[in-house]
PDB file of C-alpha atoms and ligand atoms in Angstrom:
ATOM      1  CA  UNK M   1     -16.269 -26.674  23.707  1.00 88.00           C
ATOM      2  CA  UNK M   2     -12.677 -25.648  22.557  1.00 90.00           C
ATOM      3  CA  UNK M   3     -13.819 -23.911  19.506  1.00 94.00           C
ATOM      4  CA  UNK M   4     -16.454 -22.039  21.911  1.00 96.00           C
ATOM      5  CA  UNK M   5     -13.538 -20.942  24.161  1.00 96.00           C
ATOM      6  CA  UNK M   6     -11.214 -19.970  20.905  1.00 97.00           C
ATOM      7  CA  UNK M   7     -14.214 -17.490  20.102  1.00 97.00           C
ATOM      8  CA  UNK M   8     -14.468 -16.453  22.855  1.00 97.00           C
ATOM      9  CA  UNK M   9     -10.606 -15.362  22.803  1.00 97.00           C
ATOM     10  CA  UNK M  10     -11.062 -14.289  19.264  1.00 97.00           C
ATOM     11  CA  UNK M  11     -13.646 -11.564  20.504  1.00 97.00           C
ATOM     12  CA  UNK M  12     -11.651 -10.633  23.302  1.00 97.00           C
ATOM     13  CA  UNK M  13      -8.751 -10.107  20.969  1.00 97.00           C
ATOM     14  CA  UNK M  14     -10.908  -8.011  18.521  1.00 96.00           C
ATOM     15  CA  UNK M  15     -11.593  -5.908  21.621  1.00 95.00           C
ATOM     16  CA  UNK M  16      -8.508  -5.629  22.841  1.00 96.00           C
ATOM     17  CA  UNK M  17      -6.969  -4.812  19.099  1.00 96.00           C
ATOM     18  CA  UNK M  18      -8.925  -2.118  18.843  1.00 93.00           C
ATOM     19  CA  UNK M  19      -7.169  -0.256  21.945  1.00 93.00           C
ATOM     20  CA  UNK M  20      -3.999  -1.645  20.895  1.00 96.00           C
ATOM     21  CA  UNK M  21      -4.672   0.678  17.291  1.00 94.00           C
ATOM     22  CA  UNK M  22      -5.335   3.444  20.143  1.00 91.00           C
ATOM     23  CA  UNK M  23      -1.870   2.737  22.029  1.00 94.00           C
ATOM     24  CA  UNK M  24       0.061   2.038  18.620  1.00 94.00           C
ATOM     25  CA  UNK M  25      -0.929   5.908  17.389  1.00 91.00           C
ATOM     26  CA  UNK M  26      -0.966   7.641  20.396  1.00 91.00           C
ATOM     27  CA  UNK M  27       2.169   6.781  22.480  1.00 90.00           C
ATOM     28  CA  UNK M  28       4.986   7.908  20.105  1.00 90.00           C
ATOM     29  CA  UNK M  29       3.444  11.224  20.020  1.00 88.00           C
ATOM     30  CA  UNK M  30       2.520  11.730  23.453  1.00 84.00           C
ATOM     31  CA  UNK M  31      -1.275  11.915  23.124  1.00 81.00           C
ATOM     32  CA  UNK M  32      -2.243   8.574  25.098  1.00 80.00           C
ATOM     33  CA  UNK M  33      -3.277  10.546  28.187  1.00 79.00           C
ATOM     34  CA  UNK M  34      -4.521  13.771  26.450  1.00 77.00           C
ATOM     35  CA  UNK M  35      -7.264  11.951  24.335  1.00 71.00           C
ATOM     36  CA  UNK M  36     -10.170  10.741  25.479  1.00 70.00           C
ATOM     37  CA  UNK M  37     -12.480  10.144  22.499  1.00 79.00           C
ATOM     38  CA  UNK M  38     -11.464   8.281  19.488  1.00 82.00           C
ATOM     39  CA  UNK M  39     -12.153  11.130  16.123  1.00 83.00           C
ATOM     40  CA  UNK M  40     -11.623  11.506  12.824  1.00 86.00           C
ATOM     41  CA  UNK M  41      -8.712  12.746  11.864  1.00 79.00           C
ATOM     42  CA  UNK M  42      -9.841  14.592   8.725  1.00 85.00           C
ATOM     43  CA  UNK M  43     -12.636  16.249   9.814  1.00 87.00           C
ATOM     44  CA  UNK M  44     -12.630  16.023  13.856  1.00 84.00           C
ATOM     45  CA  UNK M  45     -15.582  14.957  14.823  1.00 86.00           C
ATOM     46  CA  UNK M  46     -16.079  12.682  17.937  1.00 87.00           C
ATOM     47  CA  UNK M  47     -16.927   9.215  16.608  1.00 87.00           C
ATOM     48  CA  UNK M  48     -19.745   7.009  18.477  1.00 87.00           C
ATOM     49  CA  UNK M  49     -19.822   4.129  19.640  1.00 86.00           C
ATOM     50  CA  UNK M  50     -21.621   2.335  16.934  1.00 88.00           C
ATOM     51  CA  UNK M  51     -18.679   3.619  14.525  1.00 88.00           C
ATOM     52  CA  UNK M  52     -16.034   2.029  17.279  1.00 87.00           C
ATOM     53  CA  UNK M  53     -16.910  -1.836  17.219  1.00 89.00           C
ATOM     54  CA  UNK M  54     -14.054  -3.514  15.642  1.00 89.00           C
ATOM     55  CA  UNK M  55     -13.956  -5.064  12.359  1.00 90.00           C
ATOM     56  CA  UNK M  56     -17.819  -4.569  11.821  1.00 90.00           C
ATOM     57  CA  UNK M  57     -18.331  -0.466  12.033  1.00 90.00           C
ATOM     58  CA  UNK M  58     -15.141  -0.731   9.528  1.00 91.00           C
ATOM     59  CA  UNK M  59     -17.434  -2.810   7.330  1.00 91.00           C
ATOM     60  CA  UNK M  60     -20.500  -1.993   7.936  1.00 89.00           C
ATOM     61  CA  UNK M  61     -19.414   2.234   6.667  1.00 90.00           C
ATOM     62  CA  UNK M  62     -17.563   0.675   3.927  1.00 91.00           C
ATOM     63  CA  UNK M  63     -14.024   2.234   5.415  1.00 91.00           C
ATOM     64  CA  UNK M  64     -15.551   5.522   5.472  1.00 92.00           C
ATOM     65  CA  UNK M  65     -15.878   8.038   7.550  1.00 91.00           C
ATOM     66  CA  UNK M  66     -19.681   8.780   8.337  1.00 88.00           C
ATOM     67  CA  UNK M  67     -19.405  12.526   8.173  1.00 88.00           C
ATOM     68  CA  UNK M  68     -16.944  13.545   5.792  1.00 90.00           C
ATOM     69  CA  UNK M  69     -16.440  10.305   3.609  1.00 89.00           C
ATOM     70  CA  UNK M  70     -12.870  10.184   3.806  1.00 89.00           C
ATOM     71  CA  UNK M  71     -11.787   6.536   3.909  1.00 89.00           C
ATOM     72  CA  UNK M  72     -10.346   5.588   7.229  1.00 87.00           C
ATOM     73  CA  UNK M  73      -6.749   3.162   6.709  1.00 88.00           C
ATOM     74  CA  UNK M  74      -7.283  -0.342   6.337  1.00 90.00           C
ATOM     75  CA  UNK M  75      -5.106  -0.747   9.035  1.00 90.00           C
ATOM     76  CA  UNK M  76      -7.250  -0.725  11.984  1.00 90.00           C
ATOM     77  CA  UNK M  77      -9.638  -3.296  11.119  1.00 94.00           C
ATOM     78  CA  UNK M  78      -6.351  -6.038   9.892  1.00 95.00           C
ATOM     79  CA  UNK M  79      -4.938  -5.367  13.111  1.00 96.00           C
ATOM     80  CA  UNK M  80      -8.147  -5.715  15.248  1.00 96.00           C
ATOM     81  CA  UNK M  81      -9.036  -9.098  13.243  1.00 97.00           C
ATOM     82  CA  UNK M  82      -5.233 -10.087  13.519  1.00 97.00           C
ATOM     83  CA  UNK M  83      -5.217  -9.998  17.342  1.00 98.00           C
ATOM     84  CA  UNK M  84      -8.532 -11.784  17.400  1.00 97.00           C
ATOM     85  CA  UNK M  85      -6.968 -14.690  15.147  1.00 98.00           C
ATOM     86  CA  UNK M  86      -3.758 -14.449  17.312  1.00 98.00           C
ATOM     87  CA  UNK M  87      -5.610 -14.402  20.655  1.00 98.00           C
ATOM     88  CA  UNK M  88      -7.533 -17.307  19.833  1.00 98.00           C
ATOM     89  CA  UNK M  89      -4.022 -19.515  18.012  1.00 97.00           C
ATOM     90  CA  UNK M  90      -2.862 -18.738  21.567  1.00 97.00           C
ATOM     91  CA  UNK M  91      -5.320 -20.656  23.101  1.00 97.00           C
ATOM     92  CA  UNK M  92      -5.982 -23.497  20.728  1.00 96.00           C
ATOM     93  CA  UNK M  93      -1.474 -23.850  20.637  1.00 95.00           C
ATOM     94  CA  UNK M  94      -1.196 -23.513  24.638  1.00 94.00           C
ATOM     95  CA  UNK M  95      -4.752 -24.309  26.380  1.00 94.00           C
ATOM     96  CA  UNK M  96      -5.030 -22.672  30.111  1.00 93.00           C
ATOM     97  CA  UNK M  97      -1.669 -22.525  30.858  1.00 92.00           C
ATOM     98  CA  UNK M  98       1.308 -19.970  31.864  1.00 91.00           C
ATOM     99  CA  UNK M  99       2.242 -20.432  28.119  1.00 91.00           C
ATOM    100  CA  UNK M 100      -0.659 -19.200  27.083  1.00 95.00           C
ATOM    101  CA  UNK M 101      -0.414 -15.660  28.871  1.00 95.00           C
ATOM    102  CA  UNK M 102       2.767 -15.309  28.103  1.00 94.00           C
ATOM    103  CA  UNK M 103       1.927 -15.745  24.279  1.00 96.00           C
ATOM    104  CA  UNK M 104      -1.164 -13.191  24.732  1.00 97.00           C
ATOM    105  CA  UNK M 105       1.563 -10.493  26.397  1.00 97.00           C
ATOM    106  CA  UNK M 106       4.360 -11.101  23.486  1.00 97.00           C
ATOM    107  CA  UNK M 107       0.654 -10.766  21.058  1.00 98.00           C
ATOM    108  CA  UNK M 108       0.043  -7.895  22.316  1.00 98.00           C
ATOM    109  CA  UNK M 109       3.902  -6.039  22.534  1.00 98.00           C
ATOM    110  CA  UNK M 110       3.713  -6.981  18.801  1.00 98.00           C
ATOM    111  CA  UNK M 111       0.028  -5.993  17.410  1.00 98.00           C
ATOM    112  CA  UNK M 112       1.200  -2.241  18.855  1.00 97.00           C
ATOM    113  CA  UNK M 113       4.716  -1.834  17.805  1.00 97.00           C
ATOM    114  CA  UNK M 114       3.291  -2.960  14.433  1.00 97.00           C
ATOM    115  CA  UNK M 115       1.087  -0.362  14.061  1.00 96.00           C
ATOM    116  CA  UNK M 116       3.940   2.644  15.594  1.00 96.00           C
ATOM    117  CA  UNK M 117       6.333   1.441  13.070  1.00 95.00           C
ATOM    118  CA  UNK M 118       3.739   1.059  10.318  1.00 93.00           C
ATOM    119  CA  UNK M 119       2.102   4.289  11.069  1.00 92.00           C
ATOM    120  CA  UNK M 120       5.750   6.338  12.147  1.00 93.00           C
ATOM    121  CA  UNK M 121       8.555   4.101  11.002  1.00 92.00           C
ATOM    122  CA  UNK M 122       9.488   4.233  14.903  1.00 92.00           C
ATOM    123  CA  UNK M 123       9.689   1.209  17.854  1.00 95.00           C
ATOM    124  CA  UNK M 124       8.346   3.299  20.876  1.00 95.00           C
ATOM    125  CA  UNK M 125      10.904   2.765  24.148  1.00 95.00           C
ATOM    126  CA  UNK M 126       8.025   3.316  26.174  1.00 95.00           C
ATOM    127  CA  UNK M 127       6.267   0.003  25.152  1.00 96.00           C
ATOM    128  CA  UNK M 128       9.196  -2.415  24.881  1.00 96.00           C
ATOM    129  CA  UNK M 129      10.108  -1.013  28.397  1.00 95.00           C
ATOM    130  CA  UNK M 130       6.589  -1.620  29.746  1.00 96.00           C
ATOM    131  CA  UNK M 131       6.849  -4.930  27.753  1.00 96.00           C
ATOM    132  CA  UNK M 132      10.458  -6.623  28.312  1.00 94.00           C
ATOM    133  CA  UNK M 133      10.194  -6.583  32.352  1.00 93.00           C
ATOM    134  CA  UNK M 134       6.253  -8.282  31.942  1.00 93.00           C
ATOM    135  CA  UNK M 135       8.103 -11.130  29.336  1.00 92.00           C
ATOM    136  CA  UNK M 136      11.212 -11.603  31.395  1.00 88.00           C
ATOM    137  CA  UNK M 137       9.759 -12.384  34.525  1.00 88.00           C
ATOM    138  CA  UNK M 138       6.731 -14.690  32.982  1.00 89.00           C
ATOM    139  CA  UNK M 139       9.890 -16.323  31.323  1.00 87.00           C
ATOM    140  CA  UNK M 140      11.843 -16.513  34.315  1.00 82.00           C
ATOM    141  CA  UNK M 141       8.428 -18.527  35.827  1.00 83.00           C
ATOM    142  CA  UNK M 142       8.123 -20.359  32.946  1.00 83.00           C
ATOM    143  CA  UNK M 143      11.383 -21.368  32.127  1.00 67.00           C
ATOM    144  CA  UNK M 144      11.670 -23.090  28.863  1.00 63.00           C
ATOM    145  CA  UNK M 145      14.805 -21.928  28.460  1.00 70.00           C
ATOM    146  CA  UNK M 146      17.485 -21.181  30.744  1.00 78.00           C
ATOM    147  CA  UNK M 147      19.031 -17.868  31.999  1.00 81.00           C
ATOM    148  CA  UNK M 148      22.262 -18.690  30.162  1.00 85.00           C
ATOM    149  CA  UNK M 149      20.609 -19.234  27.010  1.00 84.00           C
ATOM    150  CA  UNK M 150      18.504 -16.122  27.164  1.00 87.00           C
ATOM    151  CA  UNK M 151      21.808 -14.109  27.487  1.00 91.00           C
ATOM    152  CA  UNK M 152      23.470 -16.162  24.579  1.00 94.00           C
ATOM    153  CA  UNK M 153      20.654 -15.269  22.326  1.00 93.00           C
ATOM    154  CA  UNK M 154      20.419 -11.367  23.388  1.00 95.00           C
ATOM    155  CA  UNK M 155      23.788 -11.740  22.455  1.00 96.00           C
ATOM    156  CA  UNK M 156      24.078 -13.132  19.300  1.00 96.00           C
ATOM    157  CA  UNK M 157      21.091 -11.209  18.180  1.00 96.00           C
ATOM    158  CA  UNK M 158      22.603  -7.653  19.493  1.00 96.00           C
ATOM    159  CA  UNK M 159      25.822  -8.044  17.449  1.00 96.00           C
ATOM    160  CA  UNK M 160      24.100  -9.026  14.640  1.00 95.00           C
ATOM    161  CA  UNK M 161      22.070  -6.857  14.105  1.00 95.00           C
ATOM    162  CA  UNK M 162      24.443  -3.980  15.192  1.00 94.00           C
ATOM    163  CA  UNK M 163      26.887  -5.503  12.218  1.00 93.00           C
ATOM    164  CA  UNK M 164      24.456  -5.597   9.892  1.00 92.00           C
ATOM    165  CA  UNK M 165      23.497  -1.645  11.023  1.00 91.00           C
ATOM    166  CA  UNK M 166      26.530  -0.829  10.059  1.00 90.00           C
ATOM    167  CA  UNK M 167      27.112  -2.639   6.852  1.00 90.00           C
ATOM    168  CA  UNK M 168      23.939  -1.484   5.643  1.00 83.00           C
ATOM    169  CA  UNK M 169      23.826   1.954   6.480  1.00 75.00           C
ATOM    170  CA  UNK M 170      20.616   2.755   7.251  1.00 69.00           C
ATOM    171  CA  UNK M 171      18.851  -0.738   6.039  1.00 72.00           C
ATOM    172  CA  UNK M 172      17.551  -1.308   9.745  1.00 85.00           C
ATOM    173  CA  UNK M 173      17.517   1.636  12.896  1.00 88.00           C
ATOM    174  CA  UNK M 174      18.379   1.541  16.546  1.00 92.00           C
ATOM    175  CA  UNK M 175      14.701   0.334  17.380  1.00 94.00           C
ATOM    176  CA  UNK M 176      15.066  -2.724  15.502  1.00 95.00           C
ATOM    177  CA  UNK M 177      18.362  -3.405  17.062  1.00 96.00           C
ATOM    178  CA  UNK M 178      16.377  -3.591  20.407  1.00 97.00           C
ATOM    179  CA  UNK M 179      13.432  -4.957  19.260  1.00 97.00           C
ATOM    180  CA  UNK M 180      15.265  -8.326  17.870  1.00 97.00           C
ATOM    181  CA  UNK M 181      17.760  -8.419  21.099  1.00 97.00           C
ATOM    182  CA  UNK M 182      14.482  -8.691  23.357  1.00 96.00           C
ATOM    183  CA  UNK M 183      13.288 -11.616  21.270  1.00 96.00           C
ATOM    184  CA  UNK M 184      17.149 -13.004  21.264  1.00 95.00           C
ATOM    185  CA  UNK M 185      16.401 -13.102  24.785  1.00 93.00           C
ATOM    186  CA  UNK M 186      12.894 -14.549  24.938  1.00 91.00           C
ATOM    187  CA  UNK M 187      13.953 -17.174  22.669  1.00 91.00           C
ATOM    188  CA  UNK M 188      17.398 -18.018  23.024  1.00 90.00           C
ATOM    189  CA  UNK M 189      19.902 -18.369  20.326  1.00 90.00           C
ATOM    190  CA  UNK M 190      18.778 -20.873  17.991  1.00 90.00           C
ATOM    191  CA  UNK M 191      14.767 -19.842  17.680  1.00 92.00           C
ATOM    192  CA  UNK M 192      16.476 -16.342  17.316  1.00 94.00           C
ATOM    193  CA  UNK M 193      18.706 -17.322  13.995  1.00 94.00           C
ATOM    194  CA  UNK M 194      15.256 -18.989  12.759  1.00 94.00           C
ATOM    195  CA  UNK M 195      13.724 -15.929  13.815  1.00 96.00           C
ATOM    196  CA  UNK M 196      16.072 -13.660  11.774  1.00 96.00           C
ATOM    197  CA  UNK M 197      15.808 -16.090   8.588  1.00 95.00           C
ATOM    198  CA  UNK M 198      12.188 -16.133   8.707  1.00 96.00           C
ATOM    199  CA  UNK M 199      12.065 -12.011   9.177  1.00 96.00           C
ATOM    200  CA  UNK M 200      14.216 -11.655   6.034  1.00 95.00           C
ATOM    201  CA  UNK M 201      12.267 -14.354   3.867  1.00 96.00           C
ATOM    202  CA  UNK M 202       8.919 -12.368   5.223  1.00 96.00           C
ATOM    203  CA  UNK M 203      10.494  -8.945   4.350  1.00 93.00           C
ATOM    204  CA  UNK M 204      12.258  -9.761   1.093  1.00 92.00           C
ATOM    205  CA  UNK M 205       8.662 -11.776   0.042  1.00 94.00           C
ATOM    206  CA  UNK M 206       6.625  -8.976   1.047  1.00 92.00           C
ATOM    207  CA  UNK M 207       8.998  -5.675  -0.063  1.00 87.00           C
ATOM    208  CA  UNK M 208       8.881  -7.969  -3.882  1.00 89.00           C
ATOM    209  CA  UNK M 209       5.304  -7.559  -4.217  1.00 91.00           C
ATOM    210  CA  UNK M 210       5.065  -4.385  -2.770  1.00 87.00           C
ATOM    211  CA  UNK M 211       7.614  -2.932  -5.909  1.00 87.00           C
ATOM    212  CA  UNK M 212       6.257  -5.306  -8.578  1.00 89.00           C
ATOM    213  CA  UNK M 213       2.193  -3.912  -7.671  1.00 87.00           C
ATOM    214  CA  UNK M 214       4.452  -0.258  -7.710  1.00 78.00           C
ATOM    215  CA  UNK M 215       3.309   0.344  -3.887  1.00 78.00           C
ATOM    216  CA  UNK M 216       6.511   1.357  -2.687  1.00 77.00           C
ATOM    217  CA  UNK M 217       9.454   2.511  -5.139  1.00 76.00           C
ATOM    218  CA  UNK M 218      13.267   1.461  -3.875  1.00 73.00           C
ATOM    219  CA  UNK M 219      13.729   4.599  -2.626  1.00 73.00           C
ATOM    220  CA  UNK M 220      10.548   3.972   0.182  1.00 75.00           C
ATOM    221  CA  UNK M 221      11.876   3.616   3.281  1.00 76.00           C
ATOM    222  CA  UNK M 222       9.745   0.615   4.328  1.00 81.00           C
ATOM    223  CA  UNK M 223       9.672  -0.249   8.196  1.00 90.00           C
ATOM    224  CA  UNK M 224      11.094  -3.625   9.526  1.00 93.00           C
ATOM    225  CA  UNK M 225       9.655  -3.872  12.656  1.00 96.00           C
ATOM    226  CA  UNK M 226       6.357  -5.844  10.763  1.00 96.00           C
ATOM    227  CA  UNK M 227       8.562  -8.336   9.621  1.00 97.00           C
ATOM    228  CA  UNK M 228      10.519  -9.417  12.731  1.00 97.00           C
ATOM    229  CA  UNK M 229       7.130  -9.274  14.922  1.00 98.00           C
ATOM    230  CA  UNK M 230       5.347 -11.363  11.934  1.00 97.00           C
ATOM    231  CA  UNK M 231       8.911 -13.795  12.833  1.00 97.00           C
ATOM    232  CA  UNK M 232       8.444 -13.550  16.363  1.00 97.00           C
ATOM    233  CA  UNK M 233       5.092 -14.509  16.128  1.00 97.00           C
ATOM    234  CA  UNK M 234       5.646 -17.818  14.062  1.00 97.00           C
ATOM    235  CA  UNK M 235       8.590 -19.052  16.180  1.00 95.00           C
ATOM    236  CA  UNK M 236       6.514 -18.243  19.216  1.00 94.00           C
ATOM    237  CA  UNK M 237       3.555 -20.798  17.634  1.00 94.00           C
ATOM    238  CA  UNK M 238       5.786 -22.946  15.541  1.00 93.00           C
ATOM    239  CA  UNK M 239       9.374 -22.432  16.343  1.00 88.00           C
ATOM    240  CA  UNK M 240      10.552 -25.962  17.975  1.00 82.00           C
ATOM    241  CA  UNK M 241       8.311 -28.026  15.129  1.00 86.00           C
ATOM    242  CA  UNK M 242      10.061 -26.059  12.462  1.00 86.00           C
ATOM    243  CA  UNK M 243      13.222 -26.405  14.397  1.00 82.00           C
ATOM    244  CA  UNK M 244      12.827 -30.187  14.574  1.00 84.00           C
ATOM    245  CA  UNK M 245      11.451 -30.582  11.047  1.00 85.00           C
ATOM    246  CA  UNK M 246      14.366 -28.781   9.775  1.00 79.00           C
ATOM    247  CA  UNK M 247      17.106 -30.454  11.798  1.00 80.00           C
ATOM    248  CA  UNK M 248      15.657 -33.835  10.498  1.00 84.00           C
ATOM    249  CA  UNK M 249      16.607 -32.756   6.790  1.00 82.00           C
ATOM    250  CA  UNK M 250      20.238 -32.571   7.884  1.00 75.00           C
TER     251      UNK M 250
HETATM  252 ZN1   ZN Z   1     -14.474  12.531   8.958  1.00 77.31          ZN
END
């Protein structure tokens, strides 16, 4: 019965990933309300609805376009399959509970901010202000953690990352600054330093294999905002475990 139910999340996440690719390109340039119909963007035609199910139309045209053959970015279909995975970890970590929505909102701010800062190296105000007032008062309900702690952690993680802003010169921007205070927030101080480690261990992994398989050269500006979501994410699932495991080593 439970792995029925984590399908059934799974396909609601696929679903729901696929308008979250929609939101993640359209809102920082301004075209969520102007357009209707999903197209290609090489050759603009309309695309139906047998070339919109997620994950399989992306398979099943071998990442092509049906009319003009240019390949479409692998990024859709990993992001449509992530949030399935993610939707259904949500429910199979946190059952029917308030938890469990909560993780499926933070799921979702993440999937689409991914996507903006993959696709424009930008965090979109628009969606962490739709997000943060939806997370705060579900936390507020909630209440793992209190109001004091919340503020501790926005905090810590604010000055932070504003030091390291300026230290770096350019290393991280403005919309990470925000993005990692509103998860100082969420999570409170000490998830928030293990969600800072884990971000840097995630980007310095990733950014390695990017230059050694020559993807990116070290003058690519590569975004961050992946890397602290992909951190969010795991302290969200995992955080007081790995918190617990690794205050046991000391
Ligand atoms: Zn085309």
């Amino acid at each position: 019965m439970q792995t029925f139910i984590a399908i059934i999340f799974f396909v609601y996440g696929l679903v729901l990933g696929s308008f979250y690719n929609v939101v993640g390109l359209r809102v920082p340039i301004g075209t969520f309300w102007k357009q209707k119909q999903s197209y290609c963007y090489t050759c603009k035609r309309s695309l139906s609805w047998t070339e919109l199910i997620p994950v399989i139309s992306y398979l099943n045209q071998k990442g092509k376009c049906k009319g003009c053959g240019e390949p479409f970015s692998a990024l859709y279909p990993i992001m449509e399959f992530s949030t399935g995975i993610l939707f259904a970890l949500s429910y199979l970590v946190f059952g029917f509970t308030l938890e469990t929505i909560f993780s499926l909102i933070v799921v979702s701010m993440v999937i689409i901010i991914t996507v903006s800062d993959i696709a424009y190296q930008k965090i979109p105000n628009k969606i962490l202000l739709f997000f943060a007032p939806l997370i705060s008062i579900l936390l507020i309900v909630i209440s793992n953690i209190t109001f004091l702690s919340a503020l501790i952690g926005a905090g810590l993680a604010f000055a932070l990352i504003f030091l390291i802003i300026i230290l770096s010169k350019g290393g991280m921007g403005m919309g990470d600054l925000k993005y990692f205070t509103l998860f100082g927030f969420i999570f409170g101080w000490k998830l928030f330093l293990l969600l800072f480690l884990l971000s840097t261990i995630y980007g310095a992994a990733v950014n390695s294999v990017l230059l050694i398989t020559k993807k990116v050269s070290r003058k690519t500006k590569v975004p961050f905002g992946p890397y602290i979501g992909a951190a969010a994410l795991t302290v969200l699932f995992f955080g007081n475990t790995l918190l617990d495991w690794y205050l046991s080593l000391l």
